[in-house]
């Protein structure tokens, strides 16, 4: 199941690279420990190997290249206070600090855990003072707004 999931992230990454090719001259990253150079405005990464989340891969790359922000695209538009499929009172979150976000996702991660951003990657991102934006990967106009620093639909996790 891990390998199938990894291949799905790689296909999605290739589609994003095609869409944003003018801002992303580098190949899609499959191994965050093997990237030596980065040019362009964005770097697109996908699944690496079983046992490692793509969130963790993104944080490793952000640390390696001293990035200040990671954009995490998935199947959700925003982070919620709880799982909205299970709790009808769950509320969407526009902005949240790492301390409060980590209370939502916990401290442990296992492959397949359904959280907006992996708890291990969250701990590392908080220690690096990274900003992470969680948004849907389906809305290309919204992704462009994020990249251009405009108003967007999503959740910003910071400080």
C-alpha atoms as a printed R data frame, in Angstrom:
    type eleno elety resid chain resno       x      y       z
1   ATOM     1    CA   UNK     A     1   0.000  0.000   0.000
2   ATOM     2    CA   UNK     A     2   2.902  2.376   0.788
3   ATOM     3    CA   UNK     A     3   4.406  1.935  -2.661
4   ATOM     4    CA   UNK     A     4   1.066  2.576  -4.378
5   ATOM     5    CA   UNK     A     5   0.601  5.732  -2.292
6   ATOM     6    CA   UNK     A     6   4.115  6.883  -3.167
7   ATOM     7    CA   UNK     A     7   3.441  6.390  -6.877
8   ATOM     8    CA   UNK     A     8   0.205  8.401  -6.585
9   ATOM     9    CA   UNK     A     9   2.128 11.319  -5.032
10  ATOM    10    CA   UNK     A    10   4.659 11.092  -7.862
11  ATOM    11    CA   UNK     A    11   1.964 11.296 -10.524
12  ATOM    12    CA   UNK     A    12   0.388 14.321  -8.788
13  ATOM    13    CA   UNK     A    13   3.795 15.978  -8.509
14  ATOM    14    CA   UNK     A    14   4.459 15.511 -12.240
15  ATOM    15    CA   UNK     A    15   1.097 17.102 -13.047
16  ATOM    16    CA   UNK     A    16   1.912 20.122 -10.842
17  ATOM    17    CA   UNK     A    17   5.350 20.400 -12.415
18  ATOM    18    CA   UNK     A    18   3.754 20.534 -15.859
19  ATOM    19    CA   UNK     A    19   1.364 23.262 -14.721
20  ATOM    20    CA   UNK     A    20   4.049 25.349 -12.985
21  ATOM    21    CA   UNK     A    21   6.985 24.534 -15.275
22  ATOM    22    CA   UNK     A    22   7.973 28.198 -15.674
23  ATOM    23    CA   UNK     A    23   8.490 28.502 -11.893
24  ATOM    24    CA   UNK     A    24   9.936 25.015 -11.411
25  ATOM    25    CA   UNK     A    25  12.901 24.197 -13.655
26  ATOM    26    CA   UNK     A    26  14.157 21.397 -11.368
27  ATOM    27    CA   UNK     A    27  12.961 17.813 -11.744
28  ATOM    28    CA   UNK     A    28  10.428 16.503  -9.240
29  ATOM    29    CA   UNK     A    29  12.254 15.431  -6.087
30  ATOM    30    CA   UNK     A    30  11.855 11.795  -5.103
31  ATOM    31    CA   UNK     A    31  14.725 11.654  -2.584
32  ATOM    32    CA   UNK     A    32  15.083 14.758  -0.388
33  ATOM    33    CA   UNK     A    33  18.582 13.711   0.696
34  ATOM    34    CA   UNK     A    34  19.926 13.662  -2.875
35  ATOM    35    CA   UNK     A    35  19.036 17.184  -4.051
36  ATOM    36    CA   UNK     A    36  22.142 19.327  -4.449
37  ATOM    37    CA   UNK     A    37  20.874 22.425  -6.240
38  ATOM    38    CA   UNK     A    38  17.624 24.327  -6.359
39  ATOM    39    CA   UNK     A    39  16.733 27.064  -8.805
40  ATOM    40    CA   UNK     A    40  13.435 28.658  -9.630
41  ATOM    41    CA   UNK     A    41  10.601 29.836  -7.417
42  ATOM    42    CA   UNK     A    42   9.244 26.462  -6.339
43  ATOM    43    CA   UNK     A    43  10.530 22.950  -5.802
44  ATOM    44    CA   UNK     A    44   8.044 20.113  -6.175
45  ATOM    45    CA   UNK     A    45   8.567 16.910  -4.223
46  ATOM    46    CA   UNK     A    46   6.756 13.582  -4.033
47  ATOM    47    CA   UNK     A    47   6.892 10.381  -2.007
48  ATOM    48    CA   UNK     A    48  10.335  9.049  -1.155
49  ATOM    49    CA   UNK     A    49  10.196  5.600   0.430
50  ATOM    50    CA   UNK     A    50   7.979  3.575   2.758
51  ATOM    51    CA   UNK     A    51   7.987  4.815   6.335
52  ATOM    52    CA   UNK     A    52   8.493  8.485   5.444
53  ATOM    53    CA   UNK     A    53   5.679 10.952   4.867
54  ATOM    54    CA   UNK     A    54   5.738 13.475   2.055
55  ATOM    55    CA   UNK     A    55   5.266 16.121   4.762
56  ATOM    56    CA   UNK     A    56   8.524 15.033   6.367
57  ATOM    57    CA   UNK     A    57  10.244 15.074   2.967
58  ATOM    58    CA   UNK     A    58   9.068 18.661   2.408
59  ATOM    59    CA   UNK     A    59  10.376 19.791   5.794
60  ATOM    60    CA   UNK     A    60  13.749 18.118   5.105
61  ATOM    61    CA   UNK     A    61  13.968 20.035   1.823
62  ATOM    62    CA   UNK     A    62  12.911 23.291   3.467
63  ATOM    63    CA   UNK     A    63  15.651 22.873   6.043
64  ATOM    64    CA   UNK     A    64  18.253 21.957   3.408
65  ATOM    65    CA   UNK     A    65  17.508 25.068   1.332
66  ATOM    66    CA   UNK     A    66  16.675 27.441   4.229
67  ATOM    67    CA   UNK     A    67  13.119 27.892   3.000
68  ATOM    68    CA   UNK     A    68  10.671 29.783   5.169
69  ATOM    69    CA   UNK     A    69   7.486 28.224   3.786
70  ATOM    70    CA   UNK     A    70   6.129 24.853   2.707
71  ATOM    71    CA   UNK     A    71   2.917 24.528   0.725
72  ATOM    72    CA   UNK     A    72   1.198 21.238   1.470
73  ATOM    73    CA   UNK     A    73  -1.378 20.376  -1.183
74  ATOM    74    CA   UNK     A    74  -3.811 17.581  -0.468
75  ATOM    75    CA   UNK     A    75  -7.484 16.672  -0.703
76  ATOM    76    CA   UNK     A    76  -8.604 19.182   1.950
77  ATOM    77    CA   UNK     A    77  -9.129 22.920   1.587
78  ATOM    78    CA   UNK     A    78  -8.419 23.737   5.221
79  ATOM    79    CA   UNK     A    79  -7.446 22.204   8.537
80  ATOM    80    CA   UNK     A    80 -10.398 21.706  10.888
81  ATOM    81    CA   UNK     A    81 -10.636 21.635  14.674
82  ATOM    82    CA   UNK     A    82 -11.664 17.970  14.324
83  ATOM    83    CA   UNK     A    83 -12.495 15.523  11.550
84  ATOM    84    CA   UNK     A    84 -15.536 17.135   9.858
85  ATOM    85    CA   UNK     A    85 -16.643 13.731   8.524
86  ATOM    86    CA   UNK     A    86 -17.002 12.479  12.091
87  ATOM    87    CA   UNK     A    87 -17.824 15.683  13.950
88  ATOM    88    CA   UNK     A    88 -20.415 18.052  12.427
89  ATOM    89    CA   UNK     A    89 -19.300 20.756  14.881
90  ATOM    90    CA   UNK     A    90 -15.733 20.804  13.501
91  ATOM    91    CA   UNK     A    91 -14.721 24.303  12.411
92  ATOM    92    CA   UNK     A    92 -12.336 25.283   9.603
93  ATOM    93    CA   UNK     A    93  -9.156 27.077  10.669
94  ATOM    94    CA   UNK     A    94  -7.599 29.957   8.712
95  ATOM    95    CA   UNK     A    95  -4.500 30.459  10.883
96  ATOM    96    CA   UNK     A    96  -3.096 28.418  13.760
97  ATOM    97    CA   UNK     A    97   0.151 28.346  15.732
98  ATOM    98    CA   UNK     A    98   2.291 25.221  15.848
99  ATOM    99    CA   UNK     A    99   1.576 24.605  19.530
100 ATOM   100    CA   UNK     A   100  -2.183 24.485  18.947
101 ATOM   101    CA   UNK     A   101  -1.848 22.567  15.675
102 ATOM   102    CA   UNK     A   102   0.263 19.891  17.344
103 ATOM   103    CA   UNK     A   103  -2.504 19.414  19.923
104 ATOM   104    CA   UNK     A   104  -4.797 18.465  17.009
105 ATOM   105    CA   UNK     A   105  -2.421 16.026  15.233
106 ATOM   106    CA   UNK     A   106  -0.619 14.541  18.230
107 ATOM   107    CA   UNK     A   107   3.008 13.477  18.515
108 ATOM   108    CA   UNK     A   108   3.207 10.148  16.677
109 ATOM   109    CA   UNK     A   109   2.954  9.224  13.027
110 ATOM   110    CA   UNK     A   110   2.402  5.942  11.263
111 ATOM   111    CA   UNK     A   111   2.005  5.464   7.502
112 ATOM   112    CA   UNK     A   112  -1.591  6.021   6.476
113 ATOM   113    CA   UNK     A   113  -2.421  8.215   9.466
114 ATOM   114    CA   UNK     A   114  -5.032 10.686   8.281
115 ATOM   115    CA   UNK     A   115  -3.898 14.112   9.540
116 ATOM   116    CA   UNK     A   116  -3.456 17.418   7.683
117 ATOM   117    CA   UNK     A   117   0.318 17.474   8.328
118 ATOM   118    CA   UNK     A   118   2.399 14.658   9.804
119 ATOM   119    CA   UNK     A   119   3.079 15.086  13.574
120 ATOM   120    CA   UNK     A   120   6.819 14.360  13.217
121 ATOM   121    CA   UNK     A   121   7.144 16.840  10.357
122 ATOM   122    CA   UNK     A   122   5.075 19.320  12.402
123 ATOM   123    CA   UNK     A   123   7.489 19.102  15.324
124 ATOM   124    CA   UNK     A   124  10.460 19.680  13.006
125 ATOM   125    CA   UNK     A   125   8.701 22.505  11.128
126 ATOM   126    CA   UNK     A   126   7.916 24.226  14.437
127 ATOM   127    CA   UNK     A   127  11.552 23.945  15.534
128 ATOM   128    CA   UNK     A   128  12.616 25.560  12.228
129 ATOM   129    CA   UNK     A   129   9.965 28.298  12.518
130 ATOM   130    CA   UNK     A   130   8.573 27.258   9.139
131 ATOM   131    CA   UNK     A   131   5.225 28.424   7.889
132 ATOM   132    CA   UNK     A   132   3.157 25.639   6.362
133 ATOM   133    CA   UNK     A   133   0.132 26.318   4.204
134 ATOM   134    CA   UNK     A   134  -2.355 23.464   3.876
135 ATOM   135    CA   UNK     A   135  -4.645 23.784   0.871
136 ATOM   136    CA   UNK     A   136  -6.429 21.742  -1.759
137 ATOM   137    CA   UNK     A   137  -4.359 20.589  -4.700
138 ATOM   138    CA   UNK     A   138  -7.371 20.705  -7.023
139 ATOM   139    CA   UNK     A   139  -7.786 24.475  -7.286
140 ATOM   140    CA   UNK     A   140  -5.001 25.739  -9.558
141 ATOM   141    CA   UNK     A   141  -6.113 29.385  -9.295
142 ATOM   142    CA   UNK     A   142  -5.908 29.128  -5.495
143 ATOM   143    CA   UNK     A   143  -2.418 27.617  -5.727
144 ATOM   144    CA   UNK     A   144  -1.352 30.549  -7.911
145 ATOM   145    CA   UNK     A   145  -2.783 32.942  -5.299
146 ATOM   146    CA   UNK     A   146  -0.676 31.238  -2.617
147 ATOM   147    CA   UNK     A   147   2.459 31.516  -4.755
148 ATOM   148    CA   UNK     A   148   1.726 35.158  -5.558
149 ATOM   149    CA   UNK     A   149   1.101 36.099  -1.912
150 ATOM   150    CA   UNK     A   150  -2.568 36.878  -2.565
151 ATOM   151    CA   UNK     A   151  -5.630 35.881  -0.535
152 ATOM   152    CA   UNK     A   152  -6.184 32.129  -0.665
153 ATOM   153    CA   UNK     A   153  -8.373 29.372   0.713
154 ATOM   154    CA   UNK     A   154  -6.367 27.240   3.110
155 ATOM   155    CA   UNK     A   155  -4.827 27.117   6.560
156 ATOM   156    CA   UNK     A   156  -1.603 28.840   7.539
157 ATOM   157    CA   UNK     A   157   0.357 27.147  10.353
158 ATOM   158    CA   UNK     A   158   3.060 29.352  11.828
159 ATOM   159    CA   UNK     A   159   5.064 30.446  14.877
